[in-house]
Structure formats: C-alpha cells, structure tokens
Amino acid sequence: MGKAQCSYVVILACSLLVNLLVVFKLLYTDGEWALSWTKRSAEQAEQVAAISCSGHGRAYLDGLVLDGKEPVCECNSCYGGPDCSEFTTDCAANADSGNPYFLEPFWMQHAAKSAILVAGWHRMGYTYPDNSFISTQLEASIHKLHAVVGNAVTEGKYFVFGAGSTQLLNAAVYALAPENSSSPASVVASIPYYKLYETQTELFRSLDYRFEGDVSSLKNISDADHVIEFVTSPNNPDGKLNKAVLHGPNFSAIYDRVYYWPHFTAIPTSADYDIMIFTLSKLTGHAGSRFGWAVIKNESVYQRMAEYMSTSSMGVSRDAQLRALKLIDVVLETGGREIFEFGSNTMKDRWEKLTNTLSVSNRFSLQKIAPQYCTYFQKIRGPSPAYAWVKCEREEDEDCYKVLEEAKVKGRSGSDFAAETRYVRLSLIRSQDDFDVLIQRLSELVLY
Amino acid sequence: MGKAQCSYVVILACSLLVNLLVVFKLLYTDGEWALSWTKRSAEQAEQVAAISCSGHGRAYLDGLVLDGKEPVCECNSCYGGPDCSEFTTDCAANADSGNPYFLEPFWMQHAAKSAILVAGWHRMGYTYPDNSFISTQLEASIHKLHAVVGNAVTEGKYFVFGAGSTQLLNAAVYALAPENSSSPASVVASIPYYKLYETQTELFRSLDYRFEGDVSSLKNISDADHVIEFVTSPNNPDGKLNKAVLHGPNFSAIYDRVYYWPHFTAIPTSADYDIMIFTLSKLTGHAGSRFGWAVIKNESVYQRMAEYMSTSSMGVSRDAQLRALKLIDVVLETGGREIFEFGSNTMKDRWEKLTNTLSVSNRFSLQKIAPQYCTYFQKIRGPSPAYAWVKCEREEDEDCYKVLEEAKVKGRSGSDFAAETRYVRLSLIRSQDDFDVLIQRLSELVLY
C-alpha cells in the first residue's frame, strides 16, 4: 500500500467508526427513550420557560398571546415593560395576600424533577381504581411526609382531600355540627383570626351552624351547647402556636395547621388532634393548584366530610392530585431537607431584615416569637414567620393600614382579622421582588 | 489513481457525508429544540403510555407501583390479570355512572396535540394577572367554542368556573335565592331529574332555599313566592330537550346544558337563557379534571356566583384550567368537526346496537327521540343520547333495577331520578368494553 492509500484507509476507518458511534448514539441515546408524541409539548414548555422576563416576571403556557407569538411576560409588582425590565421607582409595595412565591426559585432549581407530562387521556374518569375520589398513591405520600417531618400523627387516621384548605374548612364545620339539632352550633375563633372562617360560615347560612365571632363572645354557655372552635396554629396573622380555648363534651376544634411546616416555625411536637387541616399552598407554595387535605380521627366525622366533598364537587381535580403527588415526592426525596432548608432560610432572612429595618424607630412593633427547639432540624430555632403582625405604636396612628398605605405599603388591616385597626398584617411569603420593595418602603418610612 | 484507491475515495466521501449529515441532524434536529429539563418527564410519560394493558385497561403516571417497578394496569370492568388480558365470562355489565370514557380513544389518537408539560413553577399563585381566579385565555376559548358549535349565546355574558358542573349547581342556587327573605326559596325540578340537585340542596341545609321535589308539588304558589327550577336539557336521564315549566316574576331557572353537545343530540338552536351550566366532562370526556363553567346574563347574579366560588374554594384549580384550555383548543382546531363526528358516530352506533338488541322482545322499551335538524352538522339527525331510559314493560317487573341486576346488568334505578322503579337508566357513554358487555348481557336477557 502506498502512503496516500494508507492514510485513506486510516481516515476511512476513523470516519466509519464515527458513523457507527453516531448511529449507535442515535439509536440508543444513552439507553434513553426516543421521544415521539411528547416531544411537541416538551418543546413548547422549554420555549416558554426560556422567556427570561429579566428575572422579574414569568411567562406561562397559558399566558396571553399577542399577534400569534409566544406568551407575554407577567411582571412582578413594580416591574413593567414587555420583558419586565422597567422598574417603577415610586410604586407601592404589595404585602397583602399570602401568595407563596417565596418557594418559586426552589422549583426552578428543581425543574427536571418537578416537571410532569400529562397525556391527553390521563384519568378521564370520575374515580380511582378503588372507586374513590382520592389517589391512594398521594395519600401514601402524605402519610410518609408527616412521618418524616414529624409535624402530625396520621397513623390510623382518615384523609379527605379538598380544594385547598378553603373547601375543607366548611366541610369540617358541616361534619361537626349536630344533625337536626334544635339550635345551631356556634362557630368561634380567637381574635386575631383568619377572616375566611367568618365569611365562609356566613356565606352558607346553614340551619345547623352559625358564626359567633371571638371565643369570648360565648357567655353563659353550658355543656349542652354545641361549639366548633377554629384553632389556627401557627396562627394567621401572628404566628402563635395556639391551642383550643374551649373544652367540653360538645365542644370540638378544627385545627388549621396549614403553617405548621419548618419553613415558618419550629416543630416542637407532632400534632395529634381530631381534625387537622393542611394545604399544598403553604408546603410547596402551589396555591394555584387548590389542593389541601384533612387528617381525621373519627370515622363518622370522616364520612360526613367525604360526603360533603362528593356532593359539593365530586372530589378534587385529578390534575391537581397528580401535581401534588409529583411535588410531594420531590420533597420526600431528601426527607424534606432541601425544601425546608431553602424555605426556613428564606423566611429567617426576611424576618431578620424586617426586624433590623423597623428597629431604627419606636413607631412600629412586631409580634414576639421566642426561639424554640425544633424536632425536625434538631436544634433551637429563631423565628421565621409567614406574616409580620405590625402594631402602630404612636397614639395618633390609630389606622395603621392607612399609615402604611400613605407610605406606599399595602398590607392587610387588623380589622380583617377582627382585631384593632392599630394592627396590620404584612405578608412575607411573596416574591423576592415584593419583599425587597417592602423593605425599601419601610426603610424610608422609619427614617422619616 | 488505482481502482482500489478510487473506491476508497468514494467510500470515504460517502462516509464523511453521512458523518456531516448526522452531526448536522444532531445539532439542529430539523430546527427543533434540544430538550433538557423536560426530557425526563416526557420519557416517563411515554414509558407509562407504552404499557399496553392488552387494550382493556390503562396504566397511569400516578398509578399504583409494585416492587418499585412501573405503574400497574388498571383494567376495565370484566377484565383482569397483570395485563388485563383475562376476560371474566360471567361478570356483570357496568352501565351505572356517567364516566365518559367513550372519548378516550379520540384523545389517544390525538396524543401529540393534547399532551401538556407542566413545569414545577407553573402558576403557583392564587390569581391570574387580572387578579381573578379565572384564566382569560380559557374564557376566550370557551366563547369561541360556543360560537363555533352554535349551542349557546355567550356574547356580553359573564363566566364563572367551578369544579365540574357540580359545584356550580349550588353556586347558582345560592345566587338566585333572595337574601334575608322571610321564607326560603323553593328549589324544584321535573321528574325524572338528576338526583344531585336534591342531595346537594339538602346537604347545605340553607336558611335561604329548600328542595321541594317535582315542579308539580308546588301547589297554590303565588307570584310572590321565590322558586328556582332546575331545567336539564337534554335531560338526564331521558335525553329530552326540556324547557322551564314555571314562569313568573320571582321564578328563575338554572339551565343545566351539560349534555347539549353534538355528541348526544341535534343542536336545533343556540340556547340563550339567564343561567346555563356546562362541563368539560361531557364535552371532551374529562370528568376527572373537575372543570365546568356557567354562562350568566345578569351582572349581580354573576357577582354572587363568583363570590360563592371565591369563598368556598378560591376558584378552580389552575392545573385543571390549563388542561381544559389545551383540550378545548384541540377541539377548536377543526371547528369541533373531528371530536363531534367521533362522539356522535360512537353514540349513534351504540344507540342503534341497543335498540336492535332490545327490539327482539317486548319486555323492555326505550325513550323515543325524534330525528331533528342539527344546525351544527346542517342535516337531520337521528338519536344518539348519553343514556338509555329503559322501562320494564311486564307487569310483574316492577323493580326494573332488580330485573336487570339479576341478568348481570348494573344500571341506575328510576328511584334515583325520583321516578318509578319500573325505569332504569343505562349509561351509554362508558368505555367500549363496558358497552360491549352490556349488549352481550342484554342479548342474553331478551332471548331468555
């Protein structure tokens, strides 16, 4: 063989080898599946996710589409423009609702693990294989979650799913109210309380129960009276680990434990009450999915709550249940470690920034939360509450909401918690942008 | 150049060309996106979809997983075994609930178009950009859908979304009942009626409304009385295009139009009533998503229904809304042509098979549905109802449910529709397997 011929053979051999390798790679792609019908939707999702919105907004698959192009950016408050890059310097800080966007960065960091591809024919029917409206797999994951976190005893208890905690609150009231009693049961809570207990109970105008306001409004009650007490722990708005005030043969409590996760509080003990309510919203931050669950001790109470869910909405969307399963399974992969460290560090950091900011003056005070031993992190933890419960200390600042509003801070008035208007709740669980603007506005206010 | 050398060059050139093409293909993949974070979930979905279950069952992403393997097959009734290949010859036909699996094959045929990839951070917040619980994009698609199908006038009307039609039924009753009236409004329907109107209205035990049964039970009503009439059209169970019976200044009607789609009936005219209720369940077959909508003329009624949805569940799962948007957009791609042809042909075929089967004897009779001009298909159409309303004609067959049950046919008794027990409803919208077994059992019964 001549020199030229020899090098031809070498080049040819190399070329053929490359061919072989590439064809092998194409066929087997590292043992991965060659995608077919899922490709298009996967591409769409990646294209939408790649719209950056300058880090101050988000484009969604179901966002508004202009001129047949890609979905538009939905900007965080105080940001605008087509790519959310324009900051409005004098805009108001939004610290109103409990939109739990503080966990959004966590899910963006775990994109591959938390994505779900839903086939067009996924769970079209009403029921799961056991003829219920409740996914057995999801129920098992939630059991495991509570065992791992140690925040609630669920062994031997029953589960009911609802559209967030919201739908379960009235389901619980319904289940606890005596049937065909001569007088309606009294529904109460301790001030300051989450206003929805009141608006929801009043909306339904039931013959069987009636909202009566603060626990202290019940004067001269006898053991014969039926009372249903909402106990929120940690409390919304002030983060206190409340316990039931009333105890008696016909008194029952609905424990709203939606904030009882290591993001927001030390977990001193595993809660073990007759009815406890939780929601995905304050665990993974997915308020929009509308998925919550109740853990119930008593079988007949469980049956009445399940009947309520069937009759009022035939259970909870199977799409929401699929999403909850995926998200909770991601949480469980590290025994909750990753998300709870992320969440509690974020909330602790925000609380410290807020207390430092307000400490410059005596005009505002915050609720006190003592450090406490957390069985989950196995150490003593300082406060990291979901909300600041702010008090305006100056005598003339009777309407604290107005004081803050004038300083371009939108909170939620104490009156929305049946408390004095001298108080305002500030939400600390919103997006980082919202929190940054809040601190900015408060810094200006305390200096003034 | 020698002959050998020449052929080397040719082979080398070919080989290099193949390399180039393959590398080009790898890099650009026909201008497609190179998938990253979505790949894993897309693969999972395809792997689950590839579990065949012998065509008599389905594996789901959130199905039961044994021994850490892939999800198990969930078999159609009468089929069993790990791959649903075992047919139980003597098993009962299930024609009970309105599980709309008849449309499942349609979605499997449109797999690529109807798949959605949901990112972990998709719509975590409570609200859409307009601060509502309702997707503007979805609302626009539903408007378009009704215009294309011509089954409802929606221009200038308001929309409220609910968990299926179920949650909207009570929301509508709530909105129509007078506030703080001295006597509760009467809620009525015409026999035979869908039992949920009764169970749901009774479950809530409201001070403002009360279920009174059949319209005819209202004796000596005056114009001053408040009456809310449920009008189901096409009617469940008998498919009749009902109209309101009562008319008066304080009488209002809730038009349950969930079956008013070309699958089940001719569309003689575009319905234009004050409150009309629809659901994804009977349009695309996705009962499990729990998504329905109400079309409302009056603004204050709309506001009360929206308030009901906010207070009882903070709206409908954003995951269900995303799914509904995708599915309705697939329907719209062909102006509904594809899905309604598929659906109406399936239902027409089933109805003909059923009538042929029962025509062998005089023991059972079916409801009569006259052919009618359909504005959607622009032709006269024969019947294709969702349910058969079967009457047992023999004098001794007073309990028709029992007669059928003994012949291994599980229907729903007339008493569940406040009608005579001589009637039974048979669901015709379930899976093909369910329908085939039903026809098999009925053939045996009429011969006997």
Short mmCIF file of N, CA and C in Angstrom, two decimals, chain A residues 121-238:
data_model
loop_
_atom_site.label_atom_id
_atom_site.label_comp_id
_atom_site.label_asym_id
_atom_site.label_seq_id
_atom_site.Cartn_x
_atom_site.Cartn_y
_atom_site.Cartn_z
N TRP A 121 -55.22 11.62 27.63
CA TRP A 121 -56.20 10.67 28.17
C TRP A 121 -55.96 10.37 29.65
N HIS A 122 -55.13 11.21 30.30
CA HIS A 122 -54.84 10.93 31.72
C HIS A 122 -56.10 11.04 32.59
N ARG A 123 -56.44 9.97 33.28
CA ARG A 123 -57.53 9.94 34.29
C ARG A 123 -58.76 10.73 33.87
N MET A 124 -59.41 10.29 32.82
CA MET A 124 -60.62 10.96 32.37
C MET A 124 -61.82 10.67 33.28
N GLY A 125 -61.81 9.52 33.93
CA GLY A 125 -62.97 9.10 34.71
C GLY A 125 -63.10 9.83 36.05
N TYR A 126 -64.25 9.59 36.70
CA TYR A 126 -64.53 10.22 37.99
C TYR A 126 -63.68 9.65 39.11
N THR A 127 -63.41 8.33 39.03
CA THR A 127 -62.87 7.68 40.22
C THR A 127 -61.52 6.99 39.97
N TYR A 128 -60.81 6.77 41.05
CA TYR A 128 -59.60 5.96 41.05
C TYR A 128 -60.03 4.48 41.12
N PRO A 129 -59.07 3.55 40.95
CA PRO A 129 -59.46 2.13 40.90
C PRO A 129 -60.26 1.64 42.12
N ASP A 130 -60.08 2.29 43.27
CA ASP A 130 -60.84 1.85 44.45
C ASP A 130 -62.20 2.54 44.52
N ASN A 131 -62.63 3.16 43.42
CA ASN A 131 -63.92 3.84 43.34
C ASN A 131 -64.03 5.09 44.20
N SER A 132 -62.90 5.59 44.69
CA SER A 132 -62.95 6.80 45.49
C SER A 132 -62.51 7.99 44.63
N PHE A 133 -62.63 9.19 45.21
CA PHE A 133 -62.16 10.40 44.53
C PHE A 133 -60.74 10.77 44.98
N ILE A 134 -60.09 9.84 45.70
CA ILE A 134 -58.82 10.15 46.35
C ILE A 134 -57.72 9.21 45.86
N SER A 135 -56.61 9.77 45.40
CA SER A 135 -55.50 8.96 44.90
C SER A 135 -54.79 8.25 46.06
N THR A 136 -54.78 6.93 46.01
CA THR A 136 -54.13 6.14 47.06
C THR A 136 -52.64 6.45 47.13
N GLN A 137 -52.03 6.67 45.98
CA GLN A 137 -50.60 6.96 45.94
C GLN A 137 -50.31 8.27 46.65
N LEU A 138 -51.17 9.26 46.41
CA LEU A 138 -50.97 10.56 47.03
C LEU A 138 -51.19 10.48 48.54
N GLU A 139 -52.20 9.73 48.92
CA GLU A 139 -52.48 9.55 50.35
C GLU A 139 -51.25 8.93 51.04
N ALA A 140 -50.66 7.93 50.39
CA ALA A 140 -49.48 7.27 50.97
C ALA A 140 -48.31 8.25 51.09
N SER A 141 -48.12 9.09 50.07
CA SER A 141 -47.02 10.06 50.12
C SER A 141 -47.23 11.08 51.24
N ILE A 142 -48.48 11.47 51.46
CA ILE A 142 -48.76 12.45 52.52
C ILE A 142 -48.51 11.84 53.91
N HIS A 143 -48.94 10.58 54.07
CA HIS A 143 -48.63 9.85 55.31
C HIS A 143 -47.13 9.90 55.59
N LYS A 144 -46.36 9.55 54.57
CA LYS A 144 -44.91 9.49 54.68
C LYS A 144 -44.34 10.86 55.03
N LEU A 145 -44.87 11.88 54.37
CA LEU A 145 -44.40 13.25 54.59
C LEU A 145 -44.55 13.66 56.06
N HIS A 146 -45.73 13.40 56.63
CA HIS A 146 -45.95 13.79 58.02
C HIS A 146 -45.04 12.99 58.96
N ALA A 147 -44.79 11.73 58.60
CA ALA A 147 -43.90 10.91 59.44
C ALA A 147 -42.49 11.46 59.40
N VAL A 148 -42.03 11.86 58.22
CA VAL A 148 -40.67 12.36 58.03
C VAL A 148 -40.49 13.72 58.71
N VAL A 149 -41.48 14.61 58.56
CA VAL A 149 -41.38 15.95 59.14
C VAL A 149 -41.68 15.91 60.65
N GLY A 150 -42.52 14.96 61.03
CA GLY A 150 -42.86 14.86 62.45
C GLY A 150 -43.77 15.97 62.92
N ASN A 151 -44.61 16.50 62.03
CA ASN A 151 -45.50 17.60 62.44
C ASN A 151 -46.93 17.16 62.71
N ALA A 152 -47.27 15.92 62.35
CA ALA A 152 -48.63 15.46 62.62
C ALA A 152 -48.66 13.94 62.69
N VAL A 153 -49.43 13.44 63.63
CA VAL A 153 -49.62 12.00 63.77
C VAL A 153 -50.75 11.59 62.83
N THR A 154 -50.47 10.73 61.87
CA THR A 154 -51.50 10.36 60.90
C THR A 154 -51.82 8.87 60.90
N GLU A 155 -51.08 8.09 61.67
CA GLU A 155 -51.34 6.64 61.66
C GLU A 155 -52.76 6.33 62.12
N GLY A 156 -53.42 5.47 61.38
CA GLY A 156 -54.76 5.03 61.74
C GLY A 156 -55.81 6.11 61.54
N LYS A 157 -55.41 7.22 60.92
CA LYS A 157 -56.39 8.29 60.70
C LYS A 157 -56.89 8.29 59.26
N TYR A 158 -57.95 9.05 59.02
CA TYR A 158 -58.57 9.11 57.70
C TYR A 158 -58.17 10.40 56.98
N PHE A 159 -58.19 10.35 55.66
CA PHE A 159 -57.85 11.52 54.86
C PHE A 159 -59.04 11.94 54.00
N VAL A 160 -59.24 13.25 53.92
CA VAL A 160 -60.17 13.80 52.93
C VAL A 160 -59.42 14.90 52.19
N PHE A 161 -59.56 14.94 50.87
CA PHE A 161 -58.90 15.98 50.07
C PHE A 161 -59.91 17.07 49.73
N GLY A 162 -59.42 18.30 49.61
CA GLY A 162 -60.29 19.41 49.24
C GLY A 162 -59.58 20.41 48.34
N ALA A 163 -60.34 21.38 47.83
CA ALA A 163 -59.76 22.44 47.02
C ALA A 163 -59.05 23.42 47.96
N GLY A 164 -57.77 23.17 48.21
CA GLY A 164 -57.03 23.93 49.20
C GLY A 164 -57.57 23.63 50.59
N SER A 165 -57.10 24.39 51.59
CA SER A 165 -57.71 24.21 52.91
C SER A 165 -59.12 24.81 52.87
N THR A 166 -59.32 25.79 51.99
CA THR A 166 -60.57 26.56 51.93
C THR A 166 -61.82 25.66 51.95
N GLN A 167 -61.90 24.74 51.01
CA GLN A 167 -63.10 23.92 50.91
C GLN A 167 -63.24 22.99 52.12
N LEU A 168 -62.10 22.62 52.71
CA LEU A 168 -62.14 21.68 53.83
C LEU A 168 -62.62 22.34 55.12
N LEU A 169 -62.46 23.65 55.23
CA LEU A 169 -62.90 24.34 56.44
C LEU A 169 -64.39 24.17 56.62
N ASN A 170 -65.16 24.46 55.58
CA ASN A 170 -66.61 24.31 55.72
C ASN A 170 -67.02 22.85 55.78
N ALA A 171 -66.27 21.98 55.07
CA ALA A 171 -66.58 20.55 55.16
C ALA A 171 -66.46 20.08 56.61
N ALA A 172 -65.46 20.61 57.33
CA ALA A 172 -65.26 20.22 58.73
C ALA A 172 -66.38 20.76 59.62
N VAL A 173 -66.75 22.02 59.38
CA VAL A 173 -67.84 22.60 60.16
C VAL A 173 -69.12 21.78 59.94
N TYR A 174 -69.39 21.47 58.69
CA TYR A 174 -70.55 20.65 58.34
C TYR A 174 -70.53 19.32 59.08
N ALA A 175 -69.35 18.70 59.09
CA ALA A 175 -69.25 17.36 59.68
C ALA A 175 -69.40 17.39 61.19
N LEU A 176 -68.99 18.49 61.83
CA LEU A 176 -69.02 18.55 63.29
C LEU A 176 -70.35 19.07 63.84
N ALA A 177 -71.09 19.82 63.02
CA ALA A 177 -72.36 20.37 63.51
C ALA A 177 -73.34 19.22 63.72
N PRO A 178 -74.09 19.26 64.82
CA PRO A 178 -75.04 18.16 65.06
C PRO A 178 -76.15 18.22 64.02
N GLU A 179 -76.63 17.04 63.60
CA GLU A 179 -77.70 16.99 62.61
C GLU A 179 -79.04 17.20 63.29
N ASN A 180 -79.87 17.99 62.66
CA ASN A 180 -81.24 18.22 63.11
C ASN A 180 -81.35 18.61 64.59
N SER A 181 -80.39 19.41 65.03
CA SER A 181 -80.46 19.90 66.41
C SER A 181 -81.44 21.06 66.45
N SER A 182 -81.99 21.32 67.64
CA SER A 182 -82.98 22.41 67.73
C SER A 182 -82.31 23.77 67.54
N SER A 183 -81.08 23.91 68.03
CA SER A 183 -80.39 25.19 67.82
C SER A 183 -79.07 24.95 67.11
N PRO A 184 -78.66 25.92 66.28
CA PRO A 184 -77.43 25.72 65.52
C PRO A 184 -76.18 25.73 66.40
N ALA A 185 -75.15 25.01 65.96
CA ALA A 185 -73.87 25.03 66.67
C ALA A 185 -73.23 26.41 66.50
N SER A 186 -72.48 26.85 67.51
CA SER A 186 -71.76 28.12 67.43
C SER A 186 -70.36 27.87 66.90
N VAL A 187 -69.98 28.65 65.88
CA VAL A 187 -68.63 28.55 65.33
C VAL A 187 -67.84 29.76 65.81
N VAL A 188 -66.69 29.50 66.44
CA VAL A 188 -65.91 30.61 67.01
C VAL A 188 -64.43 30.47 66.68
N ALA A 189 -63.69 31.55 66.96
CA ALA A 189 -62.23 31.55 66.81
C ALA A 189 -61.69 32.59 67.78
N SER A 190 -60.35 32.63 67.98
CA SER A 190 -59.76 33.62 68.87
C SER A 190 -59.19 34.77 68.06
N ILE A 191 -59.55 35.98 68.45
CA ILE A 191 -59.02 37.18 67.78
C ILE A 191 -57.53 37.31 68.07
N PRO A 192 -56.65 37.62 67.13
CA PRO A 192 -56.93 37.85 65.72
C PRO A 192 -57.06 36.53 64.96
N TYR A 193 -58.08 36.44 64.10
CA TYR A 193 -58.28 35.20 63.33
C TYR A 193 -58.43 35.47 61.83
N TYR A 194 -58.16 34.43 61.06
CA TYR A 194 -58.26 34.44 59.59
C TYR A 194 -59.71 34.68 59.21
N LYS A 195 -59.97 35.74 58.47
CA LYS A 195 -61.32 36.21 58.22
C LYS A 195 -62.21 35.21 57.47
N LEU A 196 -61.59 34.33 56.67
CA LEU A 196 -62.38 33.42 55.86
C LEU A 196 -63.29 32.51 56.71
N TYR A 197 -62.85 32.19 57.96
CA TYR A 197 -63.71 31.36 58.82
C TYR A 197 -65.09 32.01 58.92
N GLU A 198 -65.07 33.32 59.06
CA GLU A 198 -66.31 34.07 59.25
C GLU A 198 -67.09 34.19 57.93
N THR A 199 -66.41 34.68 56.87
CA THR A 199 -67.13 34.92 55.61
C THR A 199 -67.69 33.61 55.05
N GLN A 200 -66.92 32.52 55.19
CA GLN A 200 -67.39 31.26 54.64
C GLN A 200 -68.57 30.71 55.43
N THR A 201 -68.44 30.71 56.74
CA THR A 201 -69.53 30.18 57.56
C THR A 201 -70.80 30.99 57.34
N GLU A 202 -70.62 32.31 57.18
CA GLU A 202 -71.80 33.15 56.95
C GLU A 202 -72.37 33.00 55.55
N LEU A 203 -71.51 32.75 54.58
CA LEU A 203 -71.98 32.57 53.21
C LEU A 203 -72.99 31.42 53.12
N PHE A 204 -72.69 30.32 53.82
CA PHE A 204 -73.54 29.15 53.66
C PHE A 204 -74.88 29.25 54.41
N ARG A 205 -74.97 30.18 55.36
CA ARG A 205 -76.25 30.42 56.07
C ARG A 205 -76.96 29.11 56.39
N SER A 206 -76.27 28.25 57.11
CA SER A 206 -76.83 26.94 57.40
C SER A 206 -77.79 26.97 58.59
N LEU A 207 -78.73 26.06 58.56
CA LEU A 207 -79.62 25.89 59.71
C LEU A 207 -78.87 25.28 60.89
N ASP A 208 -77.73 24.63 60.60
CA ASP A 208 -77.05 23.81 61.61
C ASP A 208 -75.89 24.48 62.33
N TYR A 209 -75.38 25.60 61.80
CA TYR A 209 -74.27 26.27 62.47
C TYR A 209 -74.30 27.75 62.14
N ARG A 210 -73.65 28.54 63.02
CA ARG A 210 -73.69 29.99 62.90
C ARG A 210 -72.39 30.56 63.43
N PHE A 211 -71.80 31.54 62.75
CA PHE A 211 -70.56 32.13 63.23
C PHE A 211 -70.85 33.11 64.34
N GLU A 212 -70.09 32.99 65.44
CA GLU A 212 -70.37 33.84 66.61
C GLU A 212 -69.19 34.74 66.96
N GLY A 213 -68.13 34.71 66.14
CA GLY A 213 -67.01 35.62 66.39
C GLY A 213 -66.01 35.07 67.39
N ASP A 214 -65.48 35.97 68.24
CA ASP A 214 -64.44 35.60 69.18
C ASP A 214 -64.94 34.60 70.23
N VAL A 215 -64.06 33.74 70.67
CA VAL A 215 -64.41 32.75 71.69
C VAL A 215 -65.04 33.41 72.90
N SER A 216 -64.52 34.60 73.27
CA SER A 216 -65.00 35.27 74.48
C SER A 216 -66.45 35.73 74.36
N SER A 217 -66.98 35.76 73.10
CA SER A 217 -68.36 36.20 72.93
C SER A 217 -69.36 35.17 73.46
N LEU A 218 -68.85 33.95 73.69
CA LEU A 218 -69.75 32.91 74.20
C LEU A 218 -69.90 33.05 75.70
N LYS A 219 -70.96 33.70 76.10
CA LYS A 219 -71.18 33.87 77.55
C LYS A 219 -72.24 32.87 77.99
N ASN A 220 -72.10 32.44 79.20
CA ASN A 220 -73.10 31.51 79.77
C ASN A 220 -73.33 30.27 78.92
N ILE A 221 -72.27 29.76 78.32
CA ILE A 221 -72.51 28.52 77.58
C ILE A 221 -72.54 27.35 78.54
N SER A 222 -73.37 26.40 78.20
CA SER A 222 -73.45 25.20 79.04
C SER A 222 -72.84 24.04 78.28
N ASP A 223 -72.60 22.98 79.00
CA ASP A 223 -72.02 21.78 78.37
C ASP A 223 -72.95 21.21 77.29
N ALA A 224 -74.22 21.60 77.34
CA ALA A 224 -75.18 21.07 76.37
C ALA A 224 -75.05 21.75 75.01
N ASP A 225 -74.48 22.95 75.01
CA ASP A 225 -74.36 23.68 73.75
C ASP A 225 -73.27 23.08 72.87
N HIS A 226 -73.52 23.17 71.55
CA HIS A 226 -72.52 22.69 70.60
C HIS A 226 -71.67 23.86 70.12
N VAL A 227 -70.37 23.72 70.29
CA VAL A 227 -69.46 24.78 69.85
C VAL A 227 -68.35 24.18 68.98
N ILE A 228 -68.07 24.83 67.86
CA ILE A 228 -66.98 24.42 66.97
C ILE A 228 -65.95 25.54 66.96
N GLU A 229 -64.73 25.24 67.41
CA GLU A 229 -63.71 26.28 67.53
C GLU A 229 -62.63 26.10 66.46
N PHE A 230 -62.38 27.15 65.69
CA PHE A 230 -61.25 27.14 64.76
C PHE A 230 -59.98 27.48 65.54
N VAL A 231 -58.99 26.62 65.47
CA VAL A 231 -57.71 26.87 66.14
C VAL A 231 -56.62 26.89 65.08
N THR A 232 -56.02 28.05 64.86
CA THR A 232 -55.02 28.19 63.81
C THR A 232 -53.65 28.20 64.47
N SER A 233 -52.78 27.27 64.05
CA SER A 233 -51.55 27.09 64.79
C SER A 233 -50.46 26.55 63.87
N PRO A 234 -49.45 27.35 63.52
CA PRO A 234 -49.23 28.75 63.87
C PRO A 234 -50.38 29.63 63.39
N ASN A 235 -50.65 30.67 64.18
CA ASN A 235 -51.80 31.50 63.86
C ASN A 235 -51.53 32.43 62.68
N ASN A 236 -52.56 32.60 61.89
CA ASN A 236 -52.57 33.62 60.85
C ASN A 236 -53.46 34.73 61.40
N PRO A 237 -52.92 35.87 61.79
CA PRO A 237 -51.71 36.53 61.30
C PRO A 237 -50.46 36.48 62.18
N ASP A 238 -50.53 36.11 63.46
CA ASP A 238 -49.39 36.45 64.33
C ASP A 238 -48.41 35.31 64.58
#
